[in-house]
């Protein structure tokens, strides 16, 4: 009986953990920022702005944060959700698209500053 118990304990120690890693306290903000970047990636070219590479900004954000695979997938999913949310309704630059861009830029700037000020080393 002791051998079975020992084998069970060894198996538990060797088997990969099914527990997920704990998210950093800024994960929700990072997901929202990712969603904003995806939205801007979709909207800004419609209104003639080709100067900022929002997809590149997203890649840089992920590279700087160094998330595990689960968090990386959630950040990419948020970026894609932001893109798709506006792609359903906009095919050209409209006054509401311009307002959305301004609001997204303001919110994104605020989020980025807050994350940096509160959590950067």
Backbone as a ProteinNet text record, in pm:
[ID]
protein_1_A
[PRIMARY]
XXXXXXXXXXXXXXXXXXXXXXXXXXXXXXXXXXXXXXXXXXXXXXXXXXXXXXXXXXXXXXXXXXXXXXXXXXXXXXXXXXXXXXXXXXXXXXXXXXXXXXXXXXXXXXXXXXXXXXXXX
[TERTIARY]
82.4	0	87.1	194.9	285.2	344.4	374.3	431.3	333.2	206.6	104.6	94.5	95.5	87.3	209.1	327	449.2	444.9	398.5	386.8	288	178.7	79.9	140.5	213.9	277.4	381.6	460.1	558.9	489.3	381.3	306.6	249.4	201.9	147.2	255.7	373.2	482.5	537.3	537.3	593.9	494.8	365.9	266.2	258.5	229.1	219.4	102.7	122.2	19	-95	-215.7	-331	-376.8	-316.1	-352.6	-297.2	-379.6	-336.7	-253.8	-163.6	-82.7	-173.4	-134.4	-212	-178.9	-283.1	-264.5	-204.5	-125.3	-76.9	-195	-182.4	-295	-337.6	-254.3	-286.3	-341.4	-370.5	-413.7	-539	-636.9	-758.6	-730.4	-643.3	-606.2	-530.6	-445	-370	-464.5	-564.4	-659.5	-738.7	-778.6	-850.9	-760.1	-634.6	-540.8	-520.6	-513	-499.8	-621.5	-739.2	-862.9	-862.9	-816	-807.3	-710.7	-595.8	-498.8	-558.9	-634.9	-700.6	-803.7	-877.3	-976.2	-908.9	-799.9	-726.9	-664.2	-617.9	-560.4	-663.7	-788.2	-893.5	-938.7	-957.9	-1020.1	-928.1	-806.8	-724.3	-692.9	-668	-644.6	-767.4	-885.7	-1007.3	-1010.5	-955.3	-956.3	-824.6	-746.3	-628.1	-500.3	-503	-381.4	-304.8	-192.6	-107.1	23.3	30.4	157.3	190.5	90.3	115.9	86.7	180	163.2	106.4	-26.9	-91.6	-65	-54.2	-21.6	121	211.9	348.2	352.1	267.4	257.8	210.7	117.3	68	178.7	253.5	364.1	467.3	494.1	589.5	536.4	407.2	345	359.8	333	346.7	493	582.2	724.6	773.4	729.1	771.3	711.2	588.1	520.2	565.6	610.9	655.9	552.7	428.6	324.6	344.5	284.2	284.8	187.5	181.3	101.1	-46.8	-100.5	-241.5	-269.9	-188.4	-208	-182.6	-82.8	-54	-176.5	-238.5	-356.9	-473	-488.9	-596.7	-571.7	-445.5	-413.6	-437.4	-394.3	-417.5	-566.9	-639.9	-785	-853.4	-807.4	-864.2	-834.4	-712.3	-676.2	-770	-788.7	-875.6	-1021.1	-1066.9	-1204.4	-1224.4	-1124.2	-1133.2	-1141.5	-1060.2	-1063.3	-1200.6	-1247.7	-1373.2	-1493.6	-1490	-1602.2	-1627.5	-1522.1	-1539.1	-1550	-1491.3	-1498.7	-1642.3	-1724.1	-1865.2	-1944.6	-1903.5	-1985.3	-1923.8	-1794.5	-1728.2	-1660.1	-1687.5	-1620.9	-1550.6	-1584.9	-1522.9	-1516.6	-1441.5	-1426.6	-1555.3	-1611.2	-1731.4	-1703.5	-1788.6	-1769	-1768.7	-1851.6	-1852.2	-1724	-1666.2	-1537.9	-1428	-1430.4	-1331	-1344.6	-1469.4	-1492.7	-1442.6	-1471.6	-1426.3	-1274.5	-1207.3	-1060.5	-1008	-1063.4	-1018.6	-1040.9	-1156.4	-1185.6	-1093	-1069.4	-980.9	-837.8	-791.8	-657	-644.4	-745.5	-743.3	-744.7	-835.2	-842.4	-714.7	-662.4	-539.5	-422.4	-411.6	-303.8	-315.4	-436.1	-459.2	-423.7	-467.5	-436.3	-286.8	-221.6	-78	-0.7	-36.9	30.1	5.2	-119.5	-153.3	-78.2	-77.9	-5.8	142.4	199.7	343.2	372.8	293	318.8	299.8	201.7	171.1	254.2	295.9	355	494.1	542.8	676.6	782.3	887.3	994.9	1079.5
-119.2	0	126	121.5	235.6	266.8	165.9	185.1	256	221.5	286.5	433.6	462.3	600.5	679.4	620.2	686.5	710.8	612.3	629.7	740.5	746.6	850.6	988.7	1002.2	1130.1	1169	1072.3	1099.1	1140.9	1072.5	1106.7	1247.2	1285.9	1420.4	1527.5	1496.8	1592.9	1606.3	1497.2	1496.5	1548	1525.8	1563.9	1715.3	1764.7	1909	1964.3	2081.7	2144.1	2192.6	2167.4	2214.2	2351.3	2401.1	2532.1	2640.7	2740.3	2852.2	2949.6	3016.1	3117.9	3233.5	3301.5	3415.9	3535.2	3603.4	3722	3835.3	3919.5	4039.3	4133.9	4225.9	4314.4	4404.6	4421.5	4509.4	4433.7	4306.3	4226.8	4283.7	4322.8	4379.4	4505.2	4589.2	4711.2	4677.8	4576.8	4536.5	4482.1	4407.3	4355.4	4468.7	4565.9	4680.7	4760.3	4780.5	4851.2	4775.2	4645.3	4562.9	4578	4581.4	4600.1	4736.3	4837.8	4972.4	4972.8	4908.9	4903.5	4833.7	4727.5	4659.5	4748.3	4823.5	4916.1	5024.9	5078.7	5182	5125.5	5002.4	4936	4926.8	4910.6	4902.4	5041	5132.8	5261.8	5365.2	5379.1	5491.6	5489.6	5374.7	5378.7	5425.6	5400.7	5447.7	5599.2	5663.2	5809	5869.2	5789.7	5840.8	5843.2	5797.2	5798.8	5668.7	5676.6	5560.3	5570.9	5668.4	5696.8	5603.9	5552.1	5467.8	5323.1	5237.2	5093.7	5034.7	5031.3	4984.8	4837	4760.4	4618.6	4603.6	4684.9	4686.4	4730.4	4828	4872.1	4757.3	4678.1	4563.1	4460.1	4433.6	4338	4386.5	4515.7	4572.6	4561.9	4586.4	4574.9	4433.2	4335.1	4195.2	4162.9	4208.8	4180.6	4240	4360	4425	4358.2	4310.1	4249.1	4105.5	4036.8	3897.9	3807.4	3804.8	3722.4	3574.2	3489.9	3347.3	3324.1	3202	3173.5	3204.1	3176.4	3204.1	3353.6	3432.6	3577.6	3633.8	3581.5	3626.3	3603.5	3487.2	3455.8	3549.3	3581.6	3673.4	3814.5	3857.6	3990.7	3996.9	3893.3	3888.2	3879.9	3804.4	3794.7	3928.3	4005.9	4138.6	4231.8	4224.2	4304.3	4270.7	4142.6	4099	4138.3	4130	4170	4318.6	4400	4543.7	4572.7	4502	4517.8	4480.1	4363	4311	4394.6	4453.2	4534.8	4653.2	4715.6	4829.8	4787.4	4675.7	4628.9	4595	4560.8	4528.9	4650	4768.2	4887.2	4993.5	4988.3	5094.6	5038.9	5102.9	5069.8	5191.9	5308.3	5433.5	5527.6	5634.5	5732.8	5814.5	5818.2	5896.2	5986.1	6085	6167.4	6083.8	5981.2	5898.2	5815.7	5776.1	5704.8	5797.4	5923	6019.3	6044.7	6052.3	6068.8	5945.7	5828	5703.6	5699.5	5740.2	5741.8	5833.1	5953	6047.2	5990	5930.4	5872.3	5754.9	5670	5555.8	5601	5702.4	5755	5809.8	5881.8	5937.9	5828	5730.5	5620.9	5536.9	5509.5	5431.7	5501.5	5631.3	5708.9	5704.8	5722	5718.2	5581.7	5474.8	5339.5	5312.6	5347.1	5322.2	5396.6	5521.2	5599.3	5538.4	5498.6	5441.6	5310.6	5224.2	5096.8	5123.2	5213.4	5243.7	5303.2	5401.1	5467.2	5373	5284.9	5200.2	5071.8	5019.8	4886	4875.1	4978.7	4970	4969.7	4898.7	4890.5	5014.2
0	0	0	73.1	80.2	-56.6	-136.3	-268.5	-361.2	-355.6	-439	-401.3	-274	-227.3	-274.4	-266.3	-312.4	-462.4	-538.6	-683.9	-718.2	-643.2	-666.2	-641	-532	-500.5	-605.6	-650	-754.2	-883	-917.8	-1039.2	-1030.3	-913.4	-894.9	-908.6	-859.5	-868	-1009.4	-1084.2	-1218.7	-1322.3	-1301.1	-1401.2	-1411.4	-1532.5	-1549.2	-1468.9	-1418.1	-1336.6	-1424.2	-1380.2	-1455.3	-1406.6	-1302.2	-1249.9	-1341.9	-1364.8	-1447.7	-1365	-1430.5	-1363.6	-1322.2	-1219.5	-1172	-1260.2	-1305.7	-1389.4	-1307.8	-1373.3	-1304.9	-1280.9	-1188	-1155.8	-1271.4	-1369.7	-1482.4	-1603.7	-1590.7	-1705.6	-1772.8	-1694.7	-1753.3	-1833.8	-1780.4	-1852.1	-1981.1	-1974.1	-2093.9	-2201.7	-2160.5	-2258.3	-2321.4	-2241.3	-2297.9	-2391.3	-2352	-2438.5	-2569.4	-2562.3	-2683.1	-2773	-2712.7	-2788.4	-2858.3	-2788.7	-2846.4	-2964.5	-2949.5	-3059.9	-3182.1	-3160.1	-3271.2	-3339.2	-3259.9	-3314.5	-3398.6	-3345.7	-3419.7	-3546.5	-3540.1	-3658	-3769.5	-3732.8	-3833	-3880	-3785.3	-3817.2	-3881.8	-3832.3	-3877.5	-4026.5	-4088.2	-4233.2	-4312.2	-4259	-4327.9	-4337	-4236.6	-4231.7	-4279.2	-4350.1	-4417.1	-4335.7	-4211	-4129.4	-4149.3	-4215.5	-4238.1	-4159.6	-4068.7	-4003	-3886	-3818.7	-3701.3	-3734.1	-3702.7	-3722.5	-3593.8	-3583.3	-3460.8	-3435.5	-3539.7	-3524	-3469.1	-3518.4	-3467	-3321.3	-3286.1	-3147.1	-3057.6	-3110.1	-3034.5	-3014.5	-3119	-3109.2	-3007.4	-3006.8	-2910.9	-2768.5	-2751.1	-2620	-2564.6	-2648.8	-2606.9	-2577.2	-2660.5	-2638.4	-2506.7	-2474.4	-2350.5	-2227.4	-2240	-2125.8	-2100.1	-2202.8	-2193.4	-2126.2	-2179	-2116.7	-2145.3	-2059.1	-2089.5	-2205.9	-2254.7	-2374.8	-2355.8	-2237.9	-2212	-2219	-2151	-2153.4	-2292.3	-2362.2	-2499	-2588.8	-2573.8	-2654.3	-2620.5	-2493.3	-2455.3	-2506.3	-2504.2	-2556.9	-2707.5	-2777.6	-2922.8	-2952.3	-2872.6	-2890.7	-2870.2	-2771.4	-2747.2	-2864.9	-2919.5	-3037.2	-3153.1	-3177.8	-3287.2	-3263.5	-3139.1	-3107.3	-3132.1	-3097.5	-3123.3	-3272	-3349.2	-3495.2	-3550	-3511	-3565	-3524.3	-3404.8	-3358.2	-3451.3	-3499.2	-3588.9	-3734.5	-3770	-3908.9	-3948.4	-3851.3	-3882.1	-3924.4	-3880.9	-3903.4	-3993.3	-4012.7	-4088.9	-4212.5	-4324.5	-4450.3	-4508.7	-4452.5	-4495.3	-4375.9	-4393.6	-4287.2	-4276.9	-4158	-4131.1	-4011.3	-3987.9	-3867.8	-3739.2	-3732.2	-3610.3	-3599.2	-3711.6	-3707.5	-3655.7	-3698.2	-3650.4	-3500.1	-3452.2	-3308.3	-3234.1	-3287.1	-3223.8	-3215.8	-3321.4	-3321.3	-3211.8	-3201.7	-3097.8	-2958.4	-2935.8	-2804.3	-2774	-2872.4	-2853.9	-2824.6	-2896.4	-2871.5	-2729.6	-2684.1	-2549.3	-2444.2	-2460.1	-2363.3	-2364.6	-2483	-2493.7	-2428.5	-2449.9	-2387.9	-2236.1	-2184.9	-2040.3	-1982.6	-2048.3	-2001.9	-2002.2	-2111.8	-2122.8	-2014.1	-1990	-1885.4	-1747.3	-1722.5	-1592.3	-1567.9	-1666.7	-1652.5	-1626.4	-1702.9	-1687.6	-1549.7	-1509.7	-1381.7	-1262.6	-1270.6	-1155.7	-1150.9	-1267.3	-1267.3	-1327.6	-1392.4	-1453.2	-1343	-1370.3	-1269.9	-1271.2
[MASK]
+++++++++++++++++++++++++++++++++++++++++++++++++++++++++++++++++++++++++++++++++++++++++++++++++++++++++++++++++++++++++

